Amino acid sequence: MAKQRLDRRAEKVLAGGVSASMRYHPYLERTVYVTHGDGAYVWDDQGNKLLDFNNSNGATMLGHKYPAVQEAMQELLSKGPVTAGESEEHVKLAERLCKMIPSAERVRYASTGTEATSLALRIARHVTGRDKFVKFNGHFHGLSDAFLFQPRDTFHASAQPQPVSGGIPMHYAFDSLSVSWNDKEAFDHLMEREGSHVAAIICEPVWYNAGCVPPDDGFLQHLREAADQHGCVLIFDEVLSGFRMAPGGAQEHYGVTPDITTLAKALANGMPLSAIVGKAEYMEELAPNGPVAHSGTYSGHPLAIAAANAATDVLSKKKTYNDLNKTAKWFYEQLQESFDAANIPVRVQGLGARFGIYFDREEDVRTSEDAATNDHRLNAAFVKGCIERGIYFHAYRTAGAPGHSGITLSHTREQLEDALNVMQDVAKTLSR
Ligand SMILES: Cc1ncc(COP(=O)(O)O)c(C=O)c1O
């Protein structure tokens, strides 16, 4: 089969057979080769048309080949894009972000989410003169060295984190402090002990990388107050939550404003663009005005900026979210009912355009420990059954929290209704 041939070719020339480790699908035990996408669908190299619930890891929130984004990029392509240069389009996008995102007084572009979170931490360390930072167990902030630590034992989440990759200097572990999400008591305890050494508190304000685990009522406000009390910088990593349920992301939705925010993914509907936005007093510490280094040949690549101007034109409109949030709520309720009807213990949690499915779980998923109870055997059987019937879910791991899924502005109710019927049939085939 062509698929197997491509695997064999890939293995000989791509390290590990892939361009990013998480593209290997651990449930299917193979790579899904994608040829193209249109609206809510992607096509694999076998010509299969798949309803896409991955949306490029959440990057294509408008859907694939979204006409306004396509047109903006094609127009620029025909003119001749020049990288490593500033343009009016960069300014225009920044002006719009400063209106949309509550914490945004200044904007700096980069290319990836990983670059954005690293830079946010660098700014925080500079302005506080401290090295340590607090993160939440399982929250994903990209793959830079500082963030590649997890507590060894998730049930003692405040234990000293261990590296989760080879090649990470062990002494970095002393700067990385980690507690369970929504565990106010553990967080307070950690801050009492370490607060005066902490440069930043960083979180995914909605923990979408574990499906969808929202903050408890008042939890984000509690982080805000703790940051103020201890003189640290509050960073919301909105790479995934940005634009997802409101034009201003989770900070608008929950009414809590961080000092610095990181954005990517939906920002340019899948083109490589990220942004670090925040208070002017912090952001002006960046070079050339201040001593915090940041530059890059591809930072704010003009093609990605063109895509982002077109995408945020849609994402800045309240009406977009009236429709999206209504469809999303309806879909998540129906999906929960489909599993209930199939008599499979599953918890569906969703907010705005992204959701998580927790297998062998009936109670709410609130904490890092809760998310880790996902039954991956059932999850894998569901995902395999779905792809055979034309529905694509991605998976990132075979233990711990489940992967994340989403809908886009291009998913219609009709497509979702068809998918619900298929998913209910698949659920009925699962055995506990
Ligand atoms: C919340 C969050 N932060 C950071 C990143 C890293 O972004 P990138 O893959 O663009 O480096 C991701 C990627 O999934 C993310 O979801």
Coordinates of C-alpha atoms in Angstrom, one line a residue, residues 33-399:
Y33 CA -0.3 11.7 6.0
V34 CA -2.5 14.7 5.1
T35 CA -2.6 16.1 1.5
H36 CA -4.9 19.1 2.0
G37 CA -7.9 20.5 3.9
D38 CA -11.1 22.4 3.0
G39 CA -13.6 23.8 5.5
A40 CA -14.2 21.1 8.2
Y41 CA -12.5 18.3 6.3
V42 CA -9.0 17.0 5.7
W43 CA -7.9 14.4 3.1
D44 CA -5.3 11.7 3.8
D45 CA -2.9 10.3 1.3
Q46 CA -5.3 7.4 0.6
G47 CA -7.9 9.9 -0.6
N48 CA -10.1 9.5 2.5
K49 CA -12.1 12.5 3.3
L50 CA -12.1 13.0 7.1
L51 CA -14.2 15.3 9.3
D52 CA -11.5 17.0 11.2
F53 CA -11.8 17.4 15.0
N54 CA -8.1 18.2 15.4
N55 CA -8.0 21.4 13.3
S56 CA -4.1 21.4 13.0
N57 CA -3.7 21.1 16.8
G58 CA -6.3 23.9 17.1
A59 CA -4.6 26.3 14.8
T60 CA -7.2 26.4 12.0
M61 CA -10.1 27.8 14.0
L62 CA -11.9 29.2 11.0
G63 CA -11.5 26.0 9.1
H64 CA -9.2 25.0 6.4
K65 CA -8.8 27.1 3.2
Y66 CA -10.9 29.8 4.8
P67 CA -11.8 32.1 1.8
A68 CA -10.8 35.5 3.4
V69 CA -7.5 34.1 4.7
Q70 CA -6.7 32.5 1.3
E71 CA -7.4 35.7 -0.6
A72 CA -5.3 37.8 1.8
M73 CA -2.3 35.4 1.4
Q74 CA -2.8 35.0 -2.4
E75 CA -2.8 38.8 -2.8
L76 CA 0.5 39.1 -0.9
L77 CA 2.0 36.2 -2.7
S78 CA 1.2 37.8 -6.0
K79 CA 3.0 41.0 -4.8
G80 CA 6.0 39.2 -3.5
P81 CA 6.4 38.8 0.3
V82 CA 9.6 40.0 1.9
T83 CA 10.5 38.5 5.3
A84 CA 12.6 40.3 7.9
G85 CA 10.9 43.6 7.2
E86 CA 8.2 45.7 8.9
S87 CA 5.1 46.9 7.2
E88 CA 1.9 48.8 7.8
E89 CA 0.2 45.4 8.1
H90 CA 2.2 44.6 11.2
V91 CA 1.1 47.8 12.8
K92 CA -2.5 47.3 11.8
L93 CA -2.6 43.8 13.4
A94 CA -1.0 45.1 16.6
E95 CA -3.5 47.9 16.8
R96 CA -6.3 45.4 16.5
L97 CA -4.8 43.1 19.1
C98 CA -4.5 46.0 21.5
K99 CA -8.2 46.6 21.2
M100 CA -9.2 42.9 21.4
I101 CA -7.0 41.5 24.2
P102 CA -7.5 43.1 27.6
S103 CA -3.8 42.7 28.6
A104 CA -2.4 44.0 25.4
E105 CA -0.7 47.5 25.4
R106 CA 2.2 46.4 23.3
V107 CA 2.7 43.5 20.9
R108 CA 5.8 41.6 19.7
Y109 CA 5.5 39.0 17.1
A110 CA 7.4 35.7 16.9
S111 CA 6.7 32.5 14.9
T112 CA 5.8 29.7 17.3
G113 CA 4.1 29.3 20.7
T114 CA 7.3 27.9 22.1
E115 CA 9.2 31.1 21.2
A116 CA 6.4 33.2 22.7
T117 CA 6.3 31.4 26.1
S118 CA 10.1 31.4 26.4
L119 CA 10.2 35.2 25.7
A120 CA 7.4 35.9 28.2
L121 CA 9.4 34.0 30.9
R122 CA 12.5 35.9 29.9
I123 CA 10.8 39.3 30.3
A124 CA 9.3 38.2 33.7
R125 CA 12.8 37.1 34.9
H126 CA 14.3 40.4 33.8
V127 CA 11.7 42.6 35.4
T128 CA 11.6 40.8 38.7
G129 CA 15.3 39.8 38.9
R130 CA 14.2 36.3 40.0
D131 CA 14.6 32.9 38.3
K132 CA 11.9 30.6 39.5
F133 CA 8.5 30.2 38.0
V134 CA 5.3 28.4 39.0
K135 CA 3.4 26.3 36.4
F136 CA 0.6 23.8 36.7
N137 CA 1.1 20.2 36.4
G138 CA 0.4 19.0 32.8
H139 CA -0.1 22.5 31.3
F140 CA 1.8 22.7 28.0
H141 CA 3.9 25.7 27.2
G142 CA 5.9 24.3 24.3
L143 CA 9.2 22.5 24.3
S144 CA 11.8 24.9 25.4
D145 CA 14.2 23.6 28.2
A146 CA 12.6 25.6 31.0
F147 CA 9.2 24.1 30.5
L148 CA 10.2 20.5 30.1
F149 CA 9.7 19.4 33.7
Q150 CA 6.9 17.5 35.4
P151 CA 6.5 16.3 38.9
R152 CA 7.6 12.6 39.0
D153 CA 4.4 11.6 40.7
T154 CA 1.2 13.4 39.7
F155 CA -0.4 12.5 43.0
H156 CA 2.2 14.6 44.8
A157 CA 2.1 17.4 42.3
S158 CA 4.0 19.9 44.4
A159 CA 7.1 17.5 44.4
Q160 CA 10.2 18.8 42.7
P161 CA 9.7 18.4 38.9
Q162 CA 11.9 16.0 36.8
P163 CA 12.9 16.6 33.2
V164 CA 10.6 15.0 30.6
S165 CA 13.2 15.1 27.9
G166 CA 16.8 14.1 27.4
G167 CA 19.4 16.8 27.2
I168 CA 17.8 19.2 29.8
P169 CA 20.2 20.6 32.4
M170 CA 19.2 19.1 35.8
H171 CA 19.8 22.4 37.6
Y172 CA 16.9 24.0 35.7
A173 CA 14.6 21.8 37.8
F174 CA 15.2 24.1 40.8
D175 CA 13.6 27.0 38.9
S176 CA 10.5 25.1 37.9
L177 CA 7.8 24.8 40.5
S178 CA 4.7 22.9 39.8
V179 CA 1.3 22.3 41.4
S180 CA -1.9 20.6 40.4
W181 CA -4.4 22.8 38.4
N182 CA -7.2 24.2 40.5
D183 CA -5.5 23.1 43.8
K184 CA -5.7 26.4 45.6
E185 CA -4.3 24.9 48.8
A186 CA -1.2 23.4 47.2
F187 CA -0.7 26.7 45.3
D188 CA -1.0 28.8 48.4
H189 CA 1.4 26.6 50.3
L190 CA 3.9 26.8 47.5
M191 CA 3.7 30.6 47.3
E192 CA 4.1 31.0 51.0
R193 CA 7.3 29.0 50.8
E194 CA 8.7 30.3 47.5
G195 CA 6.7 33.5 46.6
S196 CA 9.6 35.9 47.1
H197 CA 11.8 33.9 44.6
V198 CA 9.1 33.5 41.9
A199 CA 9.4 35.6 38.7
A200 CA 6.2 34.4 37.0
I201 CA 3.1 32.4 37.5
I202 CA 2.2 30.8 34.1
C203 CA -0.9 28.9 33.2
E204 CA -3.2 27.9 30.4
P205 CA -6.2 29.9 31.7
V206 CA -8.4 27.1 30.3
W207 CA -6.4 23.9 30.3
Y208 CA -7.2 22.9 26.8
N209 CA -4.1 20.8 26.3
A210 CA -5.8 18.2 28.6
G211 CA -9.1 18.5 26.6
C212 CA -10.9 21.2 28.4
V213 CA -10.4 21.8 32.1
P214 CA -11.7 25.3 33.0
P215 CA -10.5 27.2 36.1
D216 CA -12.6 26.8 39.2
D217 CA -14.7 29.9 40.0
G218 CA -12.3 32.6 41.3
F219 CA -9.1 30.6 40.6
L220 CA -7.7 32.9 38.0
Q221 CA -8.5 35.9 40.2
H222 CA -6.7 34.1 43.0
L223 CA -3.6 33.8 40.8
R224 CA -3.9 37.5 39.9
E225 CA -4.0 38.4 43.6
A226 CA -1.1 36.1 44.5
A227 CA 1.1 37.5 41.7
D228 CA 0.4 41.1 43.0
Q229 CA 1.0 40.1 46.6
H230 CA 4.4 38.4 45.8
G231 CA 5.5 40.8 43.1
C232 CA 5.5 38.3 40.3
V233 CA 4.4 38.5 36.7
L234 CA 1.2 36.7 35.8
I235 CA 1.4 35.1 32.3
F236 CA -1.6 33.6 30.6
D237 CA -0.5 31.2 27.9
E238 CA -3.4 31.7 25.5
V239 CA -1.7 30.0 22.6
L240 CA -4.7 27.5 22.5
S241 CA -7.3 29.4 24.5
G242 CA -6.9 32.7 22.6
F243 CA -9.9 33.7 20.5
R244 CA -11.5 30.3 21.4
M245 CA -14.6 31.5 23.2
A246 CA -14.4 35.4 23.0
P247 CA -12.4 37.9 20.9
G248 CA -10.2 38.6 23.9
G249 CA -9.8 34.9 24.8
A250 CA -10.0 33.4 28.3
Q251 CA -9.0 36.7 30.0
E252 CA -12.0 38.4 28.5
H253 CA -14.3 35.4 29.3
Y254 CA -13.3 35.2 33.0
G255 CA -12.6 38.9 33.5
V256 CA -9.1 38.5 34.8
T257 CA -6.2 40.4 33.2
P258 CA -2.7 39.0 33.2
D259 CA 0.5 41.1 32.8
I260 CA 1.7 39.2 29.7
T261 CA -0.2 37.0 27.3
T262 CA 1.1 34.6 24.6
L263 CA -0.9 34.0 21.5
A264 CA -0.5 31.8 18.4
K265 CA -2.6 29.1 16.6
A266 CA -6.0 30.7 15.8
L267 CA -4.2 34.1 15.5
A268 CA -3.2 33.4 11.9
N269 CA -5.5 30.4 11.3
G270 CA -2.7 28.0 11.0
M271 CA 0.1 30.1 9.5
P272 CA 3.2 30.3 11.7
L273 CA 2.7 33.4 13.8
S274 CA 2.8 34.0 17.6
A275 CA 2.5 37.1 19.6
I276 CA 3.6 38.2 23.1
V277 CA 1.4 41.0 24.3
G278 CA 1.3 42.8 27.6
K279 CA 1.7 45.8 29.7
A280 CA 3.8 48.5 28.1
E281 CA 6.1 48.8 31.1
Y282 CA 7.1 45.1 30.7
M283 CA 7.1 44.9 26.9
E284 CA 9.2 48.0 26.5
E285 CA 12.0 46.1 28.2
L286 CA 12.4 44.2 24.9
A287 CA 15.3 45.2 22.6
P288 CA 15.8 47.7 20.9
N289 CA 14.3 49.8 23.8
G290 CA 15.4 47.6 26.6
P291 CA 17.9 44.9 27.4
V292 CA 15.7 41.8 26.9
A293 CA 16.8 40.1 23.6
H294 CA 14.4 39.1 21.0
S295 CA 14.6 39.2 17.2
G296 CA 14.2 36.7 14.3
T297 CA 14.4 36.5 10.6
Y298 CA 10.9 35.1 10.4
S299 CA 9.3 37.0 13.3
G300 CA 6.0 38.4 12.0
H301 CA 6.4 36.8 8.6
P302 CA 4.4 38.9 6.1
L303 CA 2.4 35.9 4.8
A304 CA 1.4 35.0 8.4
I305 CA 0.6 38.7 9.2
A306 CA -1.7 38.8 6.1
A307 CA -3.4 35.7 7.3
A308 CA -3.8 37.1 10.8
N309 CA -5.2 40.4 9.6
A310 CA -7.9 38.4 7.7
A311 CA -8.5 35.9 10.5
T312 CA -8.8 38.5 13.3
D313 CA -11.2 40.5 11.1
V314 CA -13.6 37.5 11.8
L315 CA -12.4 36.8 15.3
S316 CA -12.9 40.3 16.5
K317 CA -16.6 40.2 15.9
K318 CA -19.0 39.4 18.8
K319 CA -21.4 37.8 16.3
T320 CA -18.8 35.2 15.4
Y321 CA -18.9 34.0 19.0
N322 CA -22.7 34.2 19.4
D323 CA -23.0 31.6 16.7
L324 CA -19.9 29.6 17.6
N325 CA -20.6 29.3 21.3
K326 CA -24.2 28.3 20.6
T327 CA -23.2 25.6 18.2
A328 CA -20.4 24.4 20.5
K329 CA -22.7 24.1 23.6
W330 CA -25.3 22.2 21.6
F331 CA -22.7 19.9 20.1
Y332 CA -21.0 19.1 23.5
E333 CA -24.4 18.3 25.1
Q334 CA -25.4 16.1 22.2
L335 CA -22.0 14.3 22.3
Q336 CA -22.4 13.7 26.0
E337 CA -25.9 12.2 25.3
S338 CA -24.5 10.0 22.6
F339 CA -22.1 8.4 25.0
D340 CA -24.8 8.2 27.7
A341 CA -27.1 6.4 25.2
A342 CA -24.4 4.0 24.4
N343 CA -23.9 3.3 28.1
I344 CA -20.3 4.3 28.1
P345 CA -19.0 6.2 31.1
V346 CA -17.6 9.3 29.5
R347 CA -17.4 13.0 30.5
V348 CA -17.5 15.5 27.7
Q349 CA -16.2 19.0 28.6
G350 CA -16.0 21.9 26.2
L351 CA -15.9 25.7 26.1
G352 CA -16.0 27.7 22.9
A353 CA -14.4 25.9 20.0
R354 CA -12.5 23.2 21.9
F355 CA -13.4 20.2 23.9
G356 CA -12.1 17.1 25.7
I357 CA -13.6 13.6 26.0
Y358 CA -12.7 11.8 29.2
F359 CA -13.2 8.0 29.1
D360 CA -14.2 6.0 32.1
R361 CA -15.2 9.2 34.0
E362 CA -18.6 10.4 35.2
E363 CA -17.6 13.3 37.5
D364 CA -16.3 16.7 36.4
V365 CA -12.6 16.8 35.5
R366 CA -11.1 19.7 37.6
T367 CA -7.5 18.9 38.5
S368 CA -4.3 17.5 37.0
E369 CA -5.0 14.2 38.8
D370 CA -8.6 14.1 37.5
A371 CA -7.4 14.6 33.9
A372 CA -4.8 11.8 34.2
T373 CA -7.6 9.2 35.0
N374 CA -8.6 9.1 31.3
D375 CA -8.9 5.5 30.1
H376 CA -6.6 5.4 27.0
R377 CA -7.7 1.9 26.0
L378 CA -11.3 3.0 25.5
N379 CA -10.1 6.3 24.1
A380 CA -7.9 4.6 21.5
A381 CA -10.7 2.2 20.5
F382 CA -13.1 5.1 20.0
V383 CA -10.5 7.1 17.9
K384 CA -9.8 4.0 15.7
G385 CA -13.5 3.3 15.2
C386 CA -14.0 7.0 14.2
I387 CA -11.2 7.2 11.6
E388 CA -12.5 4.0 9.9
R389 CA -15.8 5.9 9.5
G390 CA -14.4 9.2 8.3
I391 CA -13.9 11.2 11.5
Y392 CA -10.5 12.3 12.6
F393 CA -9.3 12.8 16.2
H394 CA -5.7 13.2 17.0
A395 CA -4.0 11.8 20.1
Y396 CA -0.7 12.9 21.7
R397 CA 0.0 10.2 24.3
T398 CA -1.1 6.9 25.6
A399 CA -1.1 7.8 29.4

